[in-house]
């Protein structure tokens, strides 16, 4: 097929709309207004209000988890998790993630030690973890990259053997099941991001899911300055609370999550069927469900990626180079051992536009551009 023809047919030429890698999902306006009316009637806008409590219990039920603590964003979720679990010294983590996985460690004075990824799953390679453990190592921070489950059992057994904590960055793994149970229950803690660009969002927001109730209770104090009552501060704390407007947005979106997932899954299936012979796709962990949070494709070279991206850009389509650059190249780190696989994947990976409203015409435009140049 000829992309030019499709463009004309779909009226995408000239000043057509810009298609970005994602578009923030906004829920039913009337429903949101009802929540906002209630906030106005009580004037309770933050500090563990009614909607934060309601969202907490609805998310625990929807995700099938316990000890879920809502926080202000996904980065503070990581920081509070490290602080709660007493993480210091060095932490083993992946170089292939969003920058916050590494920057949150550095911000807390923890030294990230990178372990390279599996070139097909894009997740940390567990067979390389043990060699990287040093006397100062206190934890492992893996990422379920693009919602694809890490080798959680192997990672948990390594952590146990070496007396390390595990904190999974589950920012992409909302709702993912592993062997029929929530993937988010693994580790001492798993963090989520509810940023506007994520599958489920509260504008800004996040959550920590703790294995132990005591850790949950400690973190709950920590996100509110360590204040335990009108006259008592019993813990070093910070401000990382979610507010009622954020929670209201989350409650509205949670009502629509099944439709969102259905629409995203259809787009992913269309991409997969149309592109699997042209580009390499992420190898999914067969034990986990797909939440269709991202659609990454891997080109044979960076040159090809740049060519395809340029063609898309000129058609008004903006895919994103997630994740690039590889985090072992961050300028503010002490020089690190080069993580060759992560750097290679970072140079060749592109995430395609994916959001419920993305029209079939626009999906075809993406597909045809890729096919024409691949
Ligand atoms: C989005 C994201 C974060 C940060 O979450 P924020 O809510 O934006 O602070 C952390 N890790 C990963 C892997 C992410 O994709």
PDB file of N, CA and C and ligand atoms in Angstrom, residues 72-76 78 97-98 100-101 143 169 171-172 192-195 197-198 204-206 294 323, ligand 1:
ATOM      1  N   UNK A  72       2.088  11.267  46.294  1.00  0.00           N
ATOM      2  CA  UNK A  72       1.971  12.398  45.374  1.00  0.00           C
ATOM      3  C   UNK A  72       2.434  12.105  43.947  1.00  0.00           C
ATOM      4  N   UNK A  73       3.375  11.203  43.770  1.00  0.00           N
ATOM      5  CA  UNK A  73       3.803  10.817  42.420  1.00  0.00           C
ATOM      6  C   UNK A  73       4.657   9.545  42.482  1.00  0.00           C
ATOM      7  N   UNK A  74       5.008   9.032  41.310  1.00  0.00           N
ATOM      8  CA  UNK A  74       5.735   7.768  41.250  1.00  0.00           C
ATOM      9  C   UNK A  74       7.176   7.862  41.713  1.00  0.00           C
ATOM     10  N   UNK A  75       7.753   9.051  41.603  1.00  0.00           N
ATOM     11  CA  UNK A  75       9.128   9.244  42.058  1.00  0.00           C
ATOM     12  C   UNK A  75       9.179   9.290  43.581  1.00  0.00           C
ATOM     13  N   UNK A  76       8.220  10.017  44.193  1.00  0.00           N
ATOM     14  CA  UNK A  76       8.191  10.023  45.662  1.00  0.00           C
ATOM     15  C   UNK A  76       7.837   8.631  46.186  1.00  0.00           C
ATOM     16  N   UNK A  78       9.007   5.853  45.018  1.00  0.00           N
ATOM     17  CA  UNK A  78      10.306   5.176  45.103  1.00  0.00           C
ATOM     18  C   UNK A  78      11.110   5.697  46.294  1.00  0.00           C
ATOM     19  N   UNK A  97      15.417   2.120  31.852  1.00  0.00           N
ATOM     20  CA  UNK A  97      14.184   2.547  32.513  1.00  0.00           C
ATOM     21  C   UNK A  97      14.032   4.041  32.309  1.00  0.00           C
ATOM     22  N   UNK A  98      12.935   4.570  32.834  1.00  0.00           N
ATOM     23  CA  UNK A  98      12.771   6.017  32.898  1.00  0.00           C
ATOM     24  C   UNK A  98      13.784   6.545  33.912  1.00  0.00           C
ATOM     25  N   UNK A 100      13.752   8.354  36.398  1.00  0.00           N
ATOM     26  CA  UNK A 100      13.399   8.420  37.828  1.00  0.00           C
ATOM     27  C   UNK A 100      13.856   7.190  38.616  1.00  0.00           C
ATOM     28  N   UNK A 101      13.976   6.045  37.974  1.00  0.00           N
ATOM     29  CA  UNK A 101      14.420   4.845  38.694  1.00  0.00           C
ATOM     30  C   UNK A 101      15.829   5.081  39.252  1.00  0.00           C
ATOM     31  N   UNK A 143      12.833  -3.205  37.306  1.00  0.00           N
ATOM     32  CA  UNK A 143      11.680  -2.524  36.687  1.00  0.00           C
ATOM     33  C   UNK A 143      10.933  -3.532  35.813  1.00  0.00           C
ATOM     34  N   UNK A 169      10.123  -1.275  40.684  1.00  0.00           N
ATOM     35  CA  UNK A 169       9.512  -0.108  40.068  1.00  0.00           C
ATOM     36  C   UNK A 169       8.455  -0.655  39.111  1.00  0.00           C
ATOM     37  N   UNK A 171       5.968   1.067  37.760  1.00  0.00           N
ATOM     38  CA  UNK A 171       5.283   2.220  37.144  1.00  0.00           C
ATOM     39  C   UNK A 171       4.507   1.843  35.883  1.00  0.00           C
ATOM     40  N   UNK A 172       4.953   0.780  35.200  1.00  0.00           N
ATOM     41  CA  UNK A 172       4.268   0.370  33.955  1.00  0.00           C
ATOM     42  C   UNK A 172       3.355  -0.820  34.159  1.00  0.00           C
ATOM     43  N   UNK A 192       4.116   2.335  42.061  1.00  0.00           N
ATOM     44  CA  UNK A 192       3.351   2.631  40.847  1.00  0.00           C
ATOM     45  C   UNK A 192       3.415   4.133  40.575  1.00  0.00           C
ATOM     46  N   UNK A 193       3.285   4.501  39.313  1.00  0.00           N
ATOM     47  CA  UNK A 193       3.147   5.914  38.950  1.00  0.00           C
ATOM     48  C   UNK A 193       1.771   6.126  38.345  1.00  0.00           C
ATOM     49  N   UNK A 194       1.099   7.164  38.800  1.00  0.00           N
ATOM     50  CA  UNK A 194      -0.191   7.544  38.215  1.00  0.00           C
ATOM     51  C   UNK A 194      -0.078   8.883  37.516  1.00  0.00           C
ATOM     52  N   UNK A 195       1.059   9.097  36.861  1.00  0.00           N
ATOM     53  CA  UNK A 195       1.237  10.313  36.070  1.00  0.00           C
ATOM     54  C   UNK A 195       0.275  10.305  34.877  1.00  0.00           C
ATOM     55  N   UNK A 197       0.513  10.489  31.864  1.00  0.00           N
ATOM     56  CA  UNK A 197       0.868   9.719  30.668  1.00  0.00           C
ATOM     57  C   UNK A 197       0.727   8.212  30.886  1.00  0.00           C
ATOM     58  N   UNK A 198       0.445   7.800  32.100  1.00  0.00           N
ATOM     59  CA  UNK A 198       0.394   6.367  32.380  1.00  0.00           C
ATOM     60  C   UNK A 198      -1.005   5.793  32.078  1.00  0.00           C
ATOM     61  N   UNK A 204      -1.096  13.750  38.567  1.00  0.00           N
ATOM     62  CA  UNK A 204       0.173  13.331  39.157  1.00  0.00           C
ATOM     63  C   UNK A 204      -0.233  12.384  40.280  1.00  0.00           C
ATOM     64  N   UNK A 205       0.581  11.414  40.558  1.00  0.00           N
ATOM     65  CA  UNK A 205       0.230  10.523  41.664  1.00  0.00           C
ATOM     66  C   UNK A 205       1.004   9.237  41.585  1.00  0.00           C
ATOM     67  N   UNK A 206       0.866   8.449  42.629  1.00  0.00           N
ATOM     68  CA  UNK A 206       1.554   7.167  42.652  1.00  0.00           C
ATOM     69  C   UNK A 206       1.115   6.363  43.859  1.00  0.00           C
ATOM     70  N   UNK A 294       2.372   0.050  26.715  1.00  0.00           N
ATOM     71  CA  UNK A 294       3.278   0.637  25.711  1.00  0.00           C
ATOM     72  C   UNK A 294       3.353  -0.318  24.526  1.00  0.00           C
ATOM     73  N   UNK A 323      13.355   3.522  26.155  1.00  0.00           N
ATOM     74  CA  UNK A 323      14.003   4.521  26.968  1.00  0.00           C
ATOM     75  C   UNK A 323      15.335   4.835  26.339  1.00  0.00           C
TER      76      UNK A 323
HETATM   77  C1  LIG B   1       6.781   7.373  35.061  1.00  0.00           C
HETATM   78  C2  LIG B   1       7.843   6.560  35.707  1.00  0.00           C
HETATM   79  C3  LIG B   1       8.372   6.891  36.971  1.00  0.00           C
HETATM   80  C4  LIG B   1       8.092   8.199  37.662  1.00  0.00           C
HETATM   81  O1  LIG B   1       6.780   8.423  37.988  1.00  0.00           O
HETATM   82  P1  LIG B   1       6.245   9.916  38.196  1.00  0.00           P
HETATM   83  O2  LIG B   1       4.842   9.679  38.654  1.00  0.00           O
HETATM   84  O3  LIG B   1       6.317  10.609  36.875  1.00  0.00           O
HETATM   85  O4  LIG B   1       7.087  10.562  39.223  1.00  0.00           O
HETATM   86  C5  LIG B   1       9.274   6.020  37.555  1.00  0.00           C
HETATM   87  N1  LIG B   1       9.675   4.898  36.924  1.00  0.00           N
HETATM   88  C6  LIG B   1       9.212   4.563  35.712  1.00  0.00           C
HETATM   89  C7  LIG B   1       9.678   3.290  35.089  1.00  0.00           C
HETATM   90  C8  LIG B   1       8.300   5.400  35.043  1.00  0.00           C
HETATM   91  O5  LIG B   1       7.900   5.078  33.815  1.00  0.00           O
END
